[in-house]
PDB file of C-alpha atoms in Angstrom:
ATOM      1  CA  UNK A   1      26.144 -18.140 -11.082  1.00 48.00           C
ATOM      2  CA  UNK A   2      23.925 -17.599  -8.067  1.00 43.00           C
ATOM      3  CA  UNK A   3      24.507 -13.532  -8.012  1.00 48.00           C
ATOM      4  CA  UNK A   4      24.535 -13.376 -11.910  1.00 45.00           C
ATOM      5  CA  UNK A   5      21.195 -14.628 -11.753  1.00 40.00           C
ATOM      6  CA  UNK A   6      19.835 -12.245  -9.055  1.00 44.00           C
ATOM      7  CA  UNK A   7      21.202  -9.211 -10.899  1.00 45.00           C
ATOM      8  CA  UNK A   8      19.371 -10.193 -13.685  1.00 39.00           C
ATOM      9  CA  UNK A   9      16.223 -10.683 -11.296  1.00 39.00           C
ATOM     10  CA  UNK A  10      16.856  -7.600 -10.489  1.00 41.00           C
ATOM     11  CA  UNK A  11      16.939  -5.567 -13.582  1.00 39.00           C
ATOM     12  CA  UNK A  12      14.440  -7.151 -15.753  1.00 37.00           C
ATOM     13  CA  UNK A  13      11.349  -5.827 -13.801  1.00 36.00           C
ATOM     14  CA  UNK A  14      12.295  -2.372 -14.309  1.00 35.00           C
ATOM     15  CA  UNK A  15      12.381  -3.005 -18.753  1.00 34.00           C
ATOM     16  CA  UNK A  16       8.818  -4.148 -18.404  1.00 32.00           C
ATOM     17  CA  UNK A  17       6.554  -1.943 -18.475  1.00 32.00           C
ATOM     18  CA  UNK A  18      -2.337  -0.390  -8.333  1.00 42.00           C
ATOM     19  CA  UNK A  19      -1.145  -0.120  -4.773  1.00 39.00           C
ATOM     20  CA  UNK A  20      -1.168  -2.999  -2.238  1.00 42.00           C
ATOM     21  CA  UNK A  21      -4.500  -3.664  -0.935  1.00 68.00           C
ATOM     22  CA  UNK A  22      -5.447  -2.951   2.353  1.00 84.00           C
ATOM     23  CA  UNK A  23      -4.827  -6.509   3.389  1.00 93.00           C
ATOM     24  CA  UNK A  24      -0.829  -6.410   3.741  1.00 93.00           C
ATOM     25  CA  UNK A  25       0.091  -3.039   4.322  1.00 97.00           C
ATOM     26  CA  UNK A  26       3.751  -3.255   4.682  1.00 97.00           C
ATOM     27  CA  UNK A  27       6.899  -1.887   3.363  1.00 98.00           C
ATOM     28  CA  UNK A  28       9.140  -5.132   3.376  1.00 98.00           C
ATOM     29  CA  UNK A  29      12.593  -5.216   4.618  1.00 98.00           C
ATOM     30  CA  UNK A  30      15.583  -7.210   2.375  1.00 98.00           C
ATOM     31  CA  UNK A  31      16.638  -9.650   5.098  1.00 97.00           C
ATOM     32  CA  UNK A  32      14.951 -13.245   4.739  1.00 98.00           C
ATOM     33  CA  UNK A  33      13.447 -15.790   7.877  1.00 98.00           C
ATOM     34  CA  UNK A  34      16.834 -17.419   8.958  1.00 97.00           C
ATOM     35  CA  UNK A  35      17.104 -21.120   8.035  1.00 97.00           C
ATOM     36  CA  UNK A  36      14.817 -23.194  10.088  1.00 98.00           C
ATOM     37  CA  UNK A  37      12.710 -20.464  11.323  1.00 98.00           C
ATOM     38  CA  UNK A  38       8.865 -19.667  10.882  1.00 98.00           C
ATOM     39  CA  UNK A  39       6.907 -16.523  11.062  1.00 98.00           C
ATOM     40  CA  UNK A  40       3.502 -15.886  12.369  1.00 98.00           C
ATOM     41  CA  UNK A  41       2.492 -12.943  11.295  1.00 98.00           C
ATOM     42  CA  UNK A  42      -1.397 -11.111  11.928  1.00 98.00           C
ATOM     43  CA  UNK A  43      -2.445  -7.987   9.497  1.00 98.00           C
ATOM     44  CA  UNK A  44      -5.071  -6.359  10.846  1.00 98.00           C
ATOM     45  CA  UNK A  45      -6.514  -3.010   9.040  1.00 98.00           C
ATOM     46  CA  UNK A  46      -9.420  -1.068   9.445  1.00 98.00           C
ATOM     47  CA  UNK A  47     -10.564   1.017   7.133  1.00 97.00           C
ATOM     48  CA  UNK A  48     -12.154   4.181   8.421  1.00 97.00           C
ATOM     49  CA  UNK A  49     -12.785   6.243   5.253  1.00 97.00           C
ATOM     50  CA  UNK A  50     -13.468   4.071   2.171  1.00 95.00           C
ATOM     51  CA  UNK A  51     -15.080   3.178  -0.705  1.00 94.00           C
ATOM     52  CA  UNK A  52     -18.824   3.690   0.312  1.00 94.00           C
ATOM     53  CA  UNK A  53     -20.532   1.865  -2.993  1.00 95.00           C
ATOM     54  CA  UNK A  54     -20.208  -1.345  -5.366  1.00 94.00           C
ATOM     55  CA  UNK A  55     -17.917  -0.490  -8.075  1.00 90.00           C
ATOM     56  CA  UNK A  56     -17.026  -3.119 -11.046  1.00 86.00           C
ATOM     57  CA  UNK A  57     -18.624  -5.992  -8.672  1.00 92.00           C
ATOM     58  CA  UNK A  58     -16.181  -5.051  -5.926  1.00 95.00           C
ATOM     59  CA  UNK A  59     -17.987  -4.237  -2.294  1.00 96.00           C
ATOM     60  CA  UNK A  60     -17.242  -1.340  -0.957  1.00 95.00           C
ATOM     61  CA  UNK A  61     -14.166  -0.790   2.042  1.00 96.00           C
ATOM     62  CA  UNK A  62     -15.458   1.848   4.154  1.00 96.00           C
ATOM     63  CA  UNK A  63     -15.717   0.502   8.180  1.00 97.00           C
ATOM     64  CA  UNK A  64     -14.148  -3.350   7.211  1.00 97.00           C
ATOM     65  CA  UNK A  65     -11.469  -5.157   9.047  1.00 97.00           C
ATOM     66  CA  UNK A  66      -9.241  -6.699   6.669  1.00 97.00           C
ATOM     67  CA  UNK A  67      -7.422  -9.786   8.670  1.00 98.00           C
ATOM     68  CA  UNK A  68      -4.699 -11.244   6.820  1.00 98.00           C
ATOM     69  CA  UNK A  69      -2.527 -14.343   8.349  1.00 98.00           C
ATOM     70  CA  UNK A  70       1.053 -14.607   7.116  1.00 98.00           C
ATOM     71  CA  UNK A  71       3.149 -17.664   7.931  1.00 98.00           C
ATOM     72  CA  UNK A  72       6.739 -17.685   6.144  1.00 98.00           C
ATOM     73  CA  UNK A  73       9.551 -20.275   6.538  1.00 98.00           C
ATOM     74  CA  UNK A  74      13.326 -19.856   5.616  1.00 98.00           C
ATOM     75  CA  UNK A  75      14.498 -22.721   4.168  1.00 98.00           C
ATOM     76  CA  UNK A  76      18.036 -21.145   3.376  1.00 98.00           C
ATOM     77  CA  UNK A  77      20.333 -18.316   4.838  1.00 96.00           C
ATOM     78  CA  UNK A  78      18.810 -16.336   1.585  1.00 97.00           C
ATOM     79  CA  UNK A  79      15.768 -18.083   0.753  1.00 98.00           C
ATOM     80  CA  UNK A  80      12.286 -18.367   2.268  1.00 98.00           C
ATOM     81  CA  UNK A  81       8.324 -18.703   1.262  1.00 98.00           C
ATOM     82  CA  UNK A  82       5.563 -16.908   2.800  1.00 98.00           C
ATOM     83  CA  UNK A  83       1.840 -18.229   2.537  1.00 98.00           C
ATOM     84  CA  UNK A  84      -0.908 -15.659   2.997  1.00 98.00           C
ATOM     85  CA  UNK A  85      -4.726 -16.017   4.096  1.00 98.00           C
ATOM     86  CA  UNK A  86      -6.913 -12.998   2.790  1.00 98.00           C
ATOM     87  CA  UNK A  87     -10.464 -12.216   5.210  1.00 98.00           C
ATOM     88  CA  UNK A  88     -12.969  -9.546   5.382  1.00 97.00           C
ATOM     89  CA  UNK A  89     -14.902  -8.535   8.288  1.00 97.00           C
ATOM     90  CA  UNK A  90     -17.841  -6.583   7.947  1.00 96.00           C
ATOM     91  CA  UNK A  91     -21.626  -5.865   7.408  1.00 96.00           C
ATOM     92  CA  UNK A  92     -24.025  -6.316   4.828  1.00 95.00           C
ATOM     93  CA  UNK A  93     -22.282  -9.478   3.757  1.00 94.00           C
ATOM     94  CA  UNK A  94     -18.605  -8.650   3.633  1.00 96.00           C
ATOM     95  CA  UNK A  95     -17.341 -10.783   6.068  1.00 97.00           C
ATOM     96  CA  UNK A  96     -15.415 -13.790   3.657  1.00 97.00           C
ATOM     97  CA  UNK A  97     -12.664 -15.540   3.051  1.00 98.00           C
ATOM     98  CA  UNK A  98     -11.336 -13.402   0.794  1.00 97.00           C
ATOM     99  CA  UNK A  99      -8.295 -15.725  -1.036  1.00 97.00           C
ATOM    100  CA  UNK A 100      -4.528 -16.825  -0.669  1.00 98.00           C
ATOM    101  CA  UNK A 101      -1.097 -16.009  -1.834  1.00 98.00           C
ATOM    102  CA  UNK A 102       2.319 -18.210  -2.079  1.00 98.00           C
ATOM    103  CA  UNK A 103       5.431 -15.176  -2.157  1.00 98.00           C
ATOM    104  CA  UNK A 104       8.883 -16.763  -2.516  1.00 98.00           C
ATOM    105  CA  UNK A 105      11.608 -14.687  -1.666  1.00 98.00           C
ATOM    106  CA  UNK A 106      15.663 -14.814  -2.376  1.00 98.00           C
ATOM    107  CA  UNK A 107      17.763 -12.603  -1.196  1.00 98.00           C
ATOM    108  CA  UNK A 108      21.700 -11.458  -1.580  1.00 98.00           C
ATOM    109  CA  UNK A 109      23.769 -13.353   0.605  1.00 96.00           C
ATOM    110  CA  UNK A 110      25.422 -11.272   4.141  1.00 92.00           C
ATOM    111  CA  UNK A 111      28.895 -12.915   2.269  1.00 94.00           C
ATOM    112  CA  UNK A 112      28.410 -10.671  -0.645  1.00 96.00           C
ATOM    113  CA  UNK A 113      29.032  -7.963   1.772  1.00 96.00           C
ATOM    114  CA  UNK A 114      27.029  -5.260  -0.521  1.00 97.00           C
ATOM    115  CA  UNK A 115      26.841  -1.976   0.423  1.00 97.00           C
ATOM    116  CA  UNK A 116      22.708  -1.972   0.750  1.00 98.00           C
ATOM    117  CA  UNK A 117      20.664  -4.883   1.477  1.00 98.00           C
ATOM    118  CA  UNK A 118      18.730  -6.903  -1.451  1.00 98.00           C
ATOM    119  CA  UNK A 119      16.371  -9.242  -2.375  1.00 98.00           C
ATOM    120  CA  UNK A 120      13.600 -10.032  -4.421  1.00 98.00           C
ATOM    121  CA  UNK A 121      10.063 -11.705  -4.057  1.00 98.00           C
ATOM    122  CA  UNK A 122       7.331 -13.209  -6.340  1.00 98.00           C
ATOM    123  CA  UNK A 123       3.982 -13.215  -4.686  1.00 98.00           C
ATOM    124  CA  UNK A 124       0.872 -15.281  -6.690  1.00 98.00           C
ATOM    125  CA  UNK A 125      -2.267 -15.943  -5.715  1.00 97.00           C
ATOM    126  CA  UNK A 126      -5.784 -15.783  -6.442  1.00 97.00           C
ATOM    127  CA  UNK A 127      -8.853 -13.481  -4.837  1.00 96.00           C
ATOM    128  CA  UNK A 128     -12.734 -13.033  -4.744  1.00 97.00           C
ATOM    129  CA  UNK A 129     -13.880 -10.773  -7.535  1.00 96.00           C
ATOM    130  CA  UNK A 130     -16.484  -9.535  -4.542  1.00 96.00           C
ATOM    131  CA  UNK A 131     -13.064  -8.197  -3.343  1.00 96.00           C
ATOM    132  CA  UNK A 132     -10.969  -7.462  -6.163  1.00 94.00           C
ATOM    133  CA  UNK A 133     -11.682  -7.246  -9.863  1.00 94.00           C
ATOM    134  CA  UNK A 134      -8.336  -8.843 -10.687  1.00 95.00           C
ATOM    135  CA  UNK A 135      -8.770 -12.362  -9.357  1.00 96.00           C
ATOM    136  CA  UNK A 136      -5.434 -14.130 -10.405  1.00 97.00           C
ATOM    137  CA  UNK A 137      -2.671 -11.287 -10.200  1.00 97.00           C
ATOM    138  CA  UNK A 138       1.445 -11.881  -9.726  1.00 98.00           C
ATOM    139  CA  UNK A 139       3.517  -9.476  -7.737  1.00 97.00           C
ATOM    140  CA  UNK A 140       7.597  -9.099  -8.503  1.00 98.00           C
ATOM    141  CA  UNK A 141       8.580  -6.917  -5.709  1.00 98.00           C
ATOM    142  CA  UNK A 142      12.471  -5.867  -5.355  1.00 98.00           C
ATOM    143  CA  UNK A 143      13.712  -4.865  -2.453  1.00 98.00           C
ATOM    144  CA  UNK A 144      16.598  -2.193  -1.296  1.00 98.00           C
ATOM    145  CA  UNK A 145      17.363  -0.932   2.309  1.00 98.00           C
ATOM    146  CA  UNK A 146      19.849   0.289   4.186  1.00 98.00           C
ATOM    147  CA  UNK A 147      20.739   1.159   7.794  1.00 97.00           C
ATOM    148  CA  UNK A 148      22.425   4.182   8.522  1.00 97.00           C
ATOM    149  CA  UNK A 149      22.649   4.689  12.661  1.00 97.00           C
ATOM    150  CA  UNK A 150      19.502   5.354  13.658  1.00 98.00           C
ATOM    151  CA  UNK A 151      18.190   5.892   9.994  1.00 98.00           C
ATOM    152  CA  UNK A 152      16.766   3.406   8.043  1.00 98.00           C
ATOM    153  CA  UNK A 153      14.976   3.446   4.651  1.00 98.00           C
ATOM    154  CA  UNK A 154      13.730   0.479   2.613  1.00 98.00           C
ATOM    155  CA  UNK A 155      12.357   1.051  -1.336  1.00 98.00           C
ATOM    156  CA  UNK A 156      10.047  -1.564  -2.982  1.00 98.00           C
ATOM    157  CA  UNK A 157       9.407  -0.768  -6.376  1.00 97.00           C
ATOM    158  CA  UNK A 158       6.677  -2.827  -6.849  1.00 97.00           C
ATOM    159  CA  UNK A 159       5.300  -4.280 -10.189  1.00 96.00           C
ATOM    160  CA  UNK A 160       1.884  -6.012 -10.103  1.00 96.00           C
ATOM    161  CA  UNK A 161       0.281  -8.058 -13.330  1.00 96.00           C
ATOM    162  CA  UNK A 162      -3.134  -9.014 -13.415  1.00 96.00           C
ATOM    163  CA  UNK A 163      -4.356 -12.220 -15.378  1.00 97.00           C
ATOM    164  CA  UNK A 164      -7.695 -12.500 -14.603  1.00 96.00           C
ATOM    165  CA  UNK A 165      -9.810  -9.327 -14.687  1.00 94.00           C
ATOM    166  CA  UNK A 166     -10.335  -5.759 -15.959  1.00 92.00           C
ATOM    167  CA  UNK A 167      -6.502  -4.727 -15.958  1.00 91.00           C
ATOM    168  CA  UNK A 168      -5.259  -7.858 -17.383  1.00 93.00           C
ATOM    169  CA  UNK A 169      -4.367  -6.156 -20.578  1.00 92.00           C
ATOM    170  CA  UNK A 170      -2.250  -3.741 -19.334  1.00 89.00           C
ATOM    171  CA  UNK A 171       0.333  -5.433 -18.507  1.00 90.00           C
ATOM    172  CA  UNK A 172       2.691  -4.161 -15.415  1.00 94.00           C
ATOM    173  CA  UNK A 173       1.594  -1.801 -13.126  1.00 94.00           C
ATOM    174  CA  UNK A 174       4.021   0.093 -10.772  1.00 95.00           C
ATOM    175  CA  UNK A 175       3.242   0.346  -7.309  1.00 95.00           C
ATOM    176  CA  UNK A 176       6.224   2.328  -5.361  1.00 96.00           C
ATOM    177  CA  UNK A 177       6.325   1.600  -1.447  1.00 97.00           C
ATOM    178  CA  UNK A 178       9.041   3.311   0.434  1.00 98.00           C
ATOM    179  CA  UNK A 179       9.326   3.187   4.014  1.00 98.00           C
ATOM    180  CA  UNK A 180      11.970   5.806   6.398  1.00 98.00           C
ATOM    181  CA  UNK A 181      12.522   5.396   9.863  1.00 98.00           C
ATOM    182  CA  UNK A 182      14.132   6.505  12.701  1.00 98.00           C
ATOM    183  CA  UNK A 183      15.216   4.848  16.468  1.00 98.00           C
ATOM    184  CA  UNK A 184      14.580   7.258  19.009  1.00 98.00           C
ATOM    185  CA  UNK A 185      15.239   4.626  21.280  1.00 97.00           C
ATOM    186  CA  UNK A 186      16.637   1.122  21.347  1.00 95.00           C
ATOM    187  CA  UNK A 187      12.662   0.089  21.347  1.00 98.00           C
ATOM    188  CA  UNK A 188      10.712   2.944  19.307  1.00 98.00           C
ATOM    189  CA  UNK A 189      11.248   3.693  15.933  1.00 98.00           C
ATOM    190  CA  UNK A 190       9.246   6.195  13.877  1.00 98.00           C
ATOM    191  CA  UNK A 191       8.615   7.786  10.222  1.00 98.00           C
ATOM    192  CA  UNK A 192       6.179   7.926   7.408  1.00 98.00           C
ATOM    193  CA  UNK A 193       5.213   5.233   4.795  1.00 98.00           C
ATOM    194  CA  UNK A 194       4.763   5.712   1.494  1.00 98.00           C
ATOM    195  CA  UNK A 195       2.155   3.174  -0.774  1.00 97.00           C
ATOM    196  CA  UNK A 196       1.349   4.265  -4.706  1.00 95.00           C
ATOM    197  CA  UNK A 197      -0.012   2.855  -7.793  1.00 94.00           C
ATOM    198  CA  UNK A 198       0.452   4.928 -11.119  1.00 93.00           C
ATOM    199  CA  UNK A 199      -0.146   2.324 -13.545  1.00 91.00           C
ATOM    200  CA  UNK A 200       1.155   0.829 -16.370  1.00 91.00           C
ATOM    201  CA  UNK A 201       4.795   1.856 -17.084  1.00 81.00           C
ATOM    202  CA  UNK A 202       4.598   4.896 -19.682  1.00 80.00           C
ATOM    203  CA  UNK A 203       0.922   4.586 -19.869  1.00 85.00           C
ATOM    204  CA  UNK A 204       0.144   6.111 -16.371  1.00 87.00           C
ATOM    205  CA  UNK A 205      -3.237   6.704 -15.011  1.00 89.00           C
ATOM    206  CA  UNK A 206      -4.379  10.136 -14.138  1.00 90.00           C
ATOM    207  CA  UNK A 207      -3.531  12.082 -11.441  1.00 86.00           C
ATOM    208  CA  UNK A 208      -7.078  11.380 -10.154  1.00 84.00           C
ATOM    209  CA  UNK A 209      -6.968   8.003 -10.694  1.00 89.00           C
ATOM    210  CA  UNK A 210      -3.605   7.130  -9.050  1.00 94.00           C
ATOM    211  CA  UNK A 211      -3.799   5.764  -5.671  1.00 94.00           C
ATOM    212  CA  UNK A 212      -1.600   7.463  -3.116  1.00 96.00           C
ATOM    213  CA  UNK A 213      -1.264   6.592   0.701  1.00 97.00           C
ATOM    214  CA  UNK A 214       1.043   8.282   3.690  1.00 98.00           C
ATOM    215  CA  UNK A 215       1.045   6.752   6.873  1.00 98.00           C
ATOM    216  CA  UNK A 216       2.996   7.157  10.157  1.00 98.00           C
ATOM    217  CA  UNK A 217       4.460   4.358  11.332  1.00 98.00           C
ATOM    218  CA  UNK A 218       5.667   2.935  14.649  1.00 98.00           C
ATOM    219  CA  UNK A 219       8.263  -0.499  14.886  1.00 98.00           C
ATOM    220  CA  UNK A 220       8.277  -1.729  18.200  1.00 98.00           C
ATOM    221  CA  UNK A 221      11.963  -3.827  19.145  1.00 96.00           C
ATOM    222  CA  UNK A 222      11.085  -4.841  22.428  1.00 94.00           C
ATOM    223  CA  UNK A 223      12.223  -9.136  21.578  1.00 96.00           C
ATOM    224  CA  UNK A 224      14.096 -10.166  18.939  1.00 94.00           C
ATOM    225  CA  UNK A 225      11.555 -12.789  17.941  1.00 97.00           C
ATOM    226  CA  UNK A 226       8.353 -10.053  18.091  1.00 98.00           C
ATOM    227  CA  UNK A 227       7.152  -8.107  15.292  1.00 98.00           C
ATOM    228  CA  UNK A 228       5.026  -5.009  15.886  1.00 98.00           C
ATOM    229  CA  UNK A 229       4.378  -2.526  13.362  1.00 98.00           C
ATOM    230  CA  UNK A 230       1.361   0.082  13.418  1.00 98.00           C
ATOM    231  CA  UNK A 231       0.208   3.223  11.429  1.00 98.00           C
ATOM    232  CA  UNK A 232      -2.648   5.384  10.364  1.00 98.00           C
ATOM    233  CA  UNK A 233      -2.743   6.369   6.728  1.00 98.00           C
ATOM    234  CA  UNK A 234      -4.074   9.096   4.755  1.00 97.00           C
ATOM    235  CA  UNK A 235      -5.364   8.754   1.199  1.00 96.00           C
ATOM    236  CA  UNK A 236      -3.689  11.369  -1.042  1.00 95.00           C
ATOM    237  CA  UNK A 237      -6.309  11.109  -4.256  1.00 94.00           C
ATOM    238  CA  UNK A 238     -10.078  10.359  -4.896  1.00 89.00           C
ATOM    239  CA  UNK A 239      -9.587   6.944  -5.662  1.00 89.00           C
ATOM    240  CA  UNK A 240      -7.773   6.044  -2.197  1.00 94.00           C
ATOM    241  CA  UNK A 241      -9.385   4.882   0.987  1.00 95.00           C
ATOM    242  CA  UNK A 242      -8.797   7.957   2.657  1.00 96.00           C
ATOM    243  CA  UNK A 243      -8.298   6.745   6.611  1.00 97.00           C
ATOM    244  CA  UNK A 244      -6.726   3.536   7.417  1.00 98.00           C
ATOM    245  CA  UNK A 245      -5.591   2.226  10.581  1.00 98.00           C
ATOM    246  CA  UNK A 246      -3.292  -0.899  10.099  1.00 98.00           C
ATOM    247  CA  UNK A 247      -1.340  -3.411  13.013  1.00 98.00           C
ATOM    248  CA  UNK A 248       1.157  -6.231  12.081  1.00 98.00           C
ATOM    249  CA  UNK A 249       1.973  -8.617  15.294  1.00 98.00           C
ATOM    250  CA  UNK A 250       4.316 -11.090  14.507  1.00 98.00           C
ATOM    251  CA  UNK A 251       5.637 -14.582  16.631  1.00 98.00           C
ATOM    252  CA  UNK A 252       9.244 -16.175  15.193  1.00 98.00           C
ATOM    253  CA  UNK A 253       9.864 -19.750  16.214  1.00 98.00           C
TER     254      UNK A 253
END
């Protein structure tokens, strides 16, 4: 019953018809926080080349640290929550608690023995409209990766729905994330990131208004219960911050 009801998870996202904010840049993985277990996790971004002006109430990005603390637990083999804690840094009054997110997260079970890895995650949670328009949104990300020797690629096609705000009308918007890597040692592992929002499903934005990010990416394996992530990203389109510089440290325990 269990997988029936993940498959259908699964699928239904993709008959429904804006790209992660620079507070939790990341291109998630399928495997969940073993049972027990609890993650620490510190986003830090700075945003080099942003948004320079006020636009719909929302201040603008350019030279802010966005610091974002993630703590998730895994309650089962295949099931765990993560809580999130949005903040701004910066001048002329843009340093703020920005707002919170709950994200549960199942995942297929290692006894399935499927071919890729899967699981899905439902992130909700509410935000400043200083900060972001949309100030009660829901995020239903699936999740697909796969290891192949040193090669490893993970795709998140990413729907977001906003409640509360100007795009709360529009129902889902799809925000593709894909992430490739590869080991070049047991340590270092490098490749580019990929973050997009095209909006609504069959009513897309234009190409101008379509937010489009590459970054290059490092992962750091240096202790199995360490996280380190890090990239600079390039804004593909006028309505992306076009230089970001993002770190994720992470603590298990």
């Amino acid at each position: 019953m269990f997988k029936k009801l993940l498959l259908i998870i699964l699928i239904f996202p993709f008959n429904l018809a804006k790209a992660q904010e620079n507070y939790e840049i990341q291109v998630y993985g399928s495997g969940t926080m073993a049972k027990g277990r609890t993650m620490f996790e510190l986003h830090s971004n700075y945003t080099f080349d942003g948004s320079k002006t006020i636009e719909d109430g929302v201040l603008p990005t350019n030279h802010v640290f966005h610091e974002t603390v993630e703590i998730t637990h895994g309650w089962t083999p295949w099931f765990e929550t993560g809580f999130y804690f949005f903040n701004t840094l910066g001048s002329d009054g843009r340093s703020a608690y920005v707002g919170s997110h709950i994200r549960p997260r199942v995942a297929a079970p290692d006894t399935w023995n499927w071919p890729v890895g899967v699981s899905i995650s439902f992130e909700f949670g509410f935000q400043k409209a200083a900060y972001d328009a949309n100030t009660t949104t829901l995020e239903i990300r699936p999740i697909v990766d796969k290891q192949w020797g040193n090669l490893y690629v993970s795709l998140n096609p990413t729907l977001e729905k906003s409640f509360v705000g100007p795009e709360s009308n529009q129902g889902f918007i799809f925000s593709p994330n894909v992430k490739l890597s590869y080991s070049i040692s047991k340590v270092v592992a490098l490749g580019p990131e990929y973050y997009g929002s095209t909006g609504p499903f069959f009513h897309y934005y234009n190409s101008s208004d379509q937010q489009h990010q590459i970054y290059l990416a490092t992962d750091l394996t240096f202790n199995p219960d360490w996280e380190f992530n890090a990239g600079y990203g390039w804004g593909l389109t006028n309505s992306t911050d076009k230089a970001v510089f993002k770190l994720i440290l992470g603590r298990r325990f």
